[in-house]
Coordinates of C-alpha atoms in Angstrom, one line a residue:
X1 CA 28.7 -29.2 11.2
X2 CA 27.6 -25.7 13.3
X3 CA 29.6 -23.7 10.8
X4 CA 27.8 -25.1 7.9
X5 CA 24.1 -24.3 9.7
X6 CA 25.1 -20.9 10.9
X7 CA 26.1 -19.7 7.6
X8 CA 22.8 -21.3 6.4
X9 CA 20.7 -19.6 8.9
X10 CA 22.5 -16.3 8.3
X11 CA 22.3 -16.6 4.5
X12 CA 18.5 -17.5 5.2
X13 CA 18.1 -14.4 7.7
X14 CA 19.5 -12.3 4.7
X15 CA 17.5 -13.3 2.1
X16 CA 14.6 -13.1 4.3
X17 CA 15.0 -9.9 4.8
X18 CA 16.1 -8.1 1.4
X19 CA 12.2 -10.0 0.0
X20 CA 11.1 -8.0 3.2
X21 CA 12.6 -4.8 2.1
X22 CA 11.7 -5.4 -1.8
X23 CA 8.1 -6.3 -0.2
X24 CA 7.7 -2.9 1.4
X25 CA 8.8 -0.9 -1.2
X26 CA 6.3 -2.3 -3.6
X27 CA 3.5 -2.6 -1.3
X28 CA 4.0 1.4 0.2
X29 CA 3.6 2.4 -3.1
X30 CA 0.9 -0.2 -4.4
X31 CA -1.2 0.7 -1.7
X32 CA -1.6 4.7 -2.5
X33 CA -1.9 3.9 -6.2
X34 CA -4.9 1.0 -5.1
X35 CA -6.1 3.6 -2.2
X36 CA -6.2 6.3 -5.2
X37 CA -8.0 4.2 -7.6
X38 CA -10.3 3.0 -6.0
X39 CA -11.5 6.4 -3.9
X40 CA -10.9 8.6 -7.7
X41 CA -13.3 11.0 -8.3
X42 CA -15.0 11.0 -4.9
X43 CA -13.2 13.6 -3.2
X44 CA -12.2 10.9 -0.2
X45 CA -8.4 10.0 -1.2
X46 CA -7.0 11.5 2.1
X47 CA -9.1 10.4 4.1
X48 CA -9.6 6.9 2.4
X49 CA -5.4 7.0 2.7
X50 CA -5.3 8.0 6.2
X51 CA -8.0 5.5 7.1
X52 CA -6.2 2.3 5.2
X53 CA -2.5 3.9 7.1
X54 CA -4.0 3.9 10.6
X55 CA -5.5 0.0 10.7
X56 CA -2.2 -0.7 8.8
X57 CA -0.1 0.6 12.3
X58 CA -2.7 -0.7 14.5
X59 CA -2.7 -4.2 12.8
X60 CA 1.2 -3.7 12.7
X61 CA 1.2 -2.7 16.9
X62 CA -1.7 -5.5 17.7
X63 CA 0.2 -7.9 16.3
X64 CA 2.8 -7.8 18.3
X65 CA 1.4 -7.5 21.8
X66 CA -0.8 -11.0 20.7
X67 CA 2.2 -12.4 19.5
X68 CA 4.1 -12.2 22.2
X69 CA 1.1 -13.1 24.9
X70 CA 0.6 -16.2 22.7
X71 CA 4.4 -17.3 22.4
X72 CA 4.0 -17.2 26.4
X73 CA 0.7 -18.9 26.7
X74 CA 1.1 -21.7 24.0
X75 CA 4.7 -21.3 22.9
X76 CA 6.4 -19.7 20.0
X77 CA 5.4 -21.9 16.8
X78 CA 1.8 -21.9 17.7
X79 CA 1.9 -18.1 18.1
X80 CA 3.4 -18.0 14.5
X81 CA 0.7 -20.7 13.0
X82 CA -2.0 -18.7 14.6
X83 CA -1.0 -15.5 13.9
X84 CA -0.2 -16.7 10.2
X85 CA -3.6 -17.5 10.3
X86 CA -5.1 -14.5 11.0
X87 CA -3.2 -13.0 8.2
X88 CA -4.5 -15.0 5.8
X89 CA -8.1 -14.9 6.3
X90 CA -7.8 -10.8 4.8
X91 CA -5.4 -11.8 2.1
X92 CA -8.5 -13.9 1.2
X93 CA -11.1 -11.8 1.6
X94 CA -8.9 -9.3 -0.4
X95 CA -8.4 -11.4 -2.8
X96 CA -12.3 -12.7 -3.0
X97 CA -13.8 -9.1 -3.3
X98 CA -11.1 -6.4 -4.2
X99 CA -12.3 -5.5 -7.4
X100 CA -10.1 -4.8 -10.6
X101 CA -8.4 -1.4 -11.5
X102 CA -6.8 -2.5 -14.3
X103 CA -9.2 -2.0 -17.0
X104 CA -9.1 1.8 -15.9
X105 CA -5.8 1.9 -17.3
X106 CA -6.3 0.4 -20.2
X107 CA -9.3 2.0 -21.1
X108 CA -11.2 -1.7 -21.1
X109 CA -15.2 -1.5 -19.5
X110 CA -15.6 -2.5 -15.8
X111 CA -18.3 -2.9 -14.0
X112 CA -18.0 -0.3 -11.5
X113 CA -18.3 2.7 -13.3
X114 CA -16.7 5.0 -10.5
X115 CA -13.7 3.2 -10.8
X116 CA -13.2 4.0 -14.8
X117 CA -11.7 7.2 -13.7
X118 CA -8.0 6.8 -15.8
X119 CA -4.8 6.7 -14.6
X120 CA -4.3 8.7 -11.2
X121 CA -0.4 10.1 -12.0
X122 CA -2.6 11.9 -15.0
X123 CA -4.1 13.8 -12.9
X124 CA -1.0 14.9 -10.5
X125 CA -0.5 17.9 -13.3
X126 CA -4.0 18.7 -13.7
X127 CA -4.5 21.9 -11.9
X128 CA -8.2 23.3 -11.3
X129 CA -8.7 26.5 -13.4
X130 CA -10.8 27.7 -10.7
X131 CA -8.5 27.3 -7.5
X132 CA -5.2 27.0 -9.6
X133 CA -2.2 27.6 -7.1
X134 CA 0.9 27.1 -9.2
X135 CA 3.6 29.8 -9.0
X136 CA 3.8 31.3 -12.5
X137 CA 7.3 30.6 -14.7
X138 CA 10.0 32.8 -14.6
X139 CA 9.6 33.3 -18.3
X140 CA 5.8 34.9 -16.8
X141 CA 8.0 37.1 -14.7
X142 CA 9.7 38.5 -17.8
X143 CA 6.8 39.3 -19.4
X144 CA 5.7 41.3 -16.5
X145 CA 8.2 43.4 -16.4
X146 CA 8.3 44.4 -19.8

């Protein structure tokens, strides 16, 4: 029955591939809340961002290239169990030593102090009295003019 198993690969394909998508989306916008939490009040977000961004794409590129030298040295599946593998032993380590940002939310203790900084979209709005660069309203333009 080849109809039955193609339609079965092609539904598996699909599904495969909208978790993918849904996976993406949540993680390229978990990452920069994480990357924001966690580097809060130190002055580092960009450069903490860029830093996480840039092994991200070189993981991403790397990846590849010993993929596809392993699927020709030792065939495809071991080039998937190996590189499956590798990905696992950071999604451990992450998963040993990331520490919590949720109490910073919820205004619970932690113990790491420089991470009970609040919620990071609070402080999108916050503008520095100091340095301040946002373009007054247009009902401040009115009252210029009169």
């Amino acid at each position: 029955d080849e109809a039955g198993s193609s339609l079965f690969l092609n539904g598996l394909i699909l599904s495969t591939q909208i978790l993918d998508g849904v996976g993406a989306g949540v993680f390229g916008t978990m990452y920069i809340l994480v990357t924001s939490d966690l580097s809060g009040g130190t002055g580092r977000f960009s450069l903490t961002l860029g830093i996480t961004t840039a092994a991200m794409s070189i993981g991403g590129t790397v990846s590849g290239y010993l993929g596809e030298a392993l699927a020709e040295d030792l065939g495809y599946k071991s080039a998937f169990i190996i590189l499956g593998i590798m990905a696992c032993v950071p999604a451990i380590l992450y998963l040993m030593f990331m520490p919590e940002t949720l109490p910073a939310y919820t205004n619970q203790s932690t113990k790491e102090p420089h991470m009970n900084h609040g919620n990071p979209m609070d402080r999108i709005d916050e503008g520095n009295e100091e340095t301040d660069q946002r373009q007054p309203t247009s009902t401040n333009y009115v009252g210029m003019m009169a």
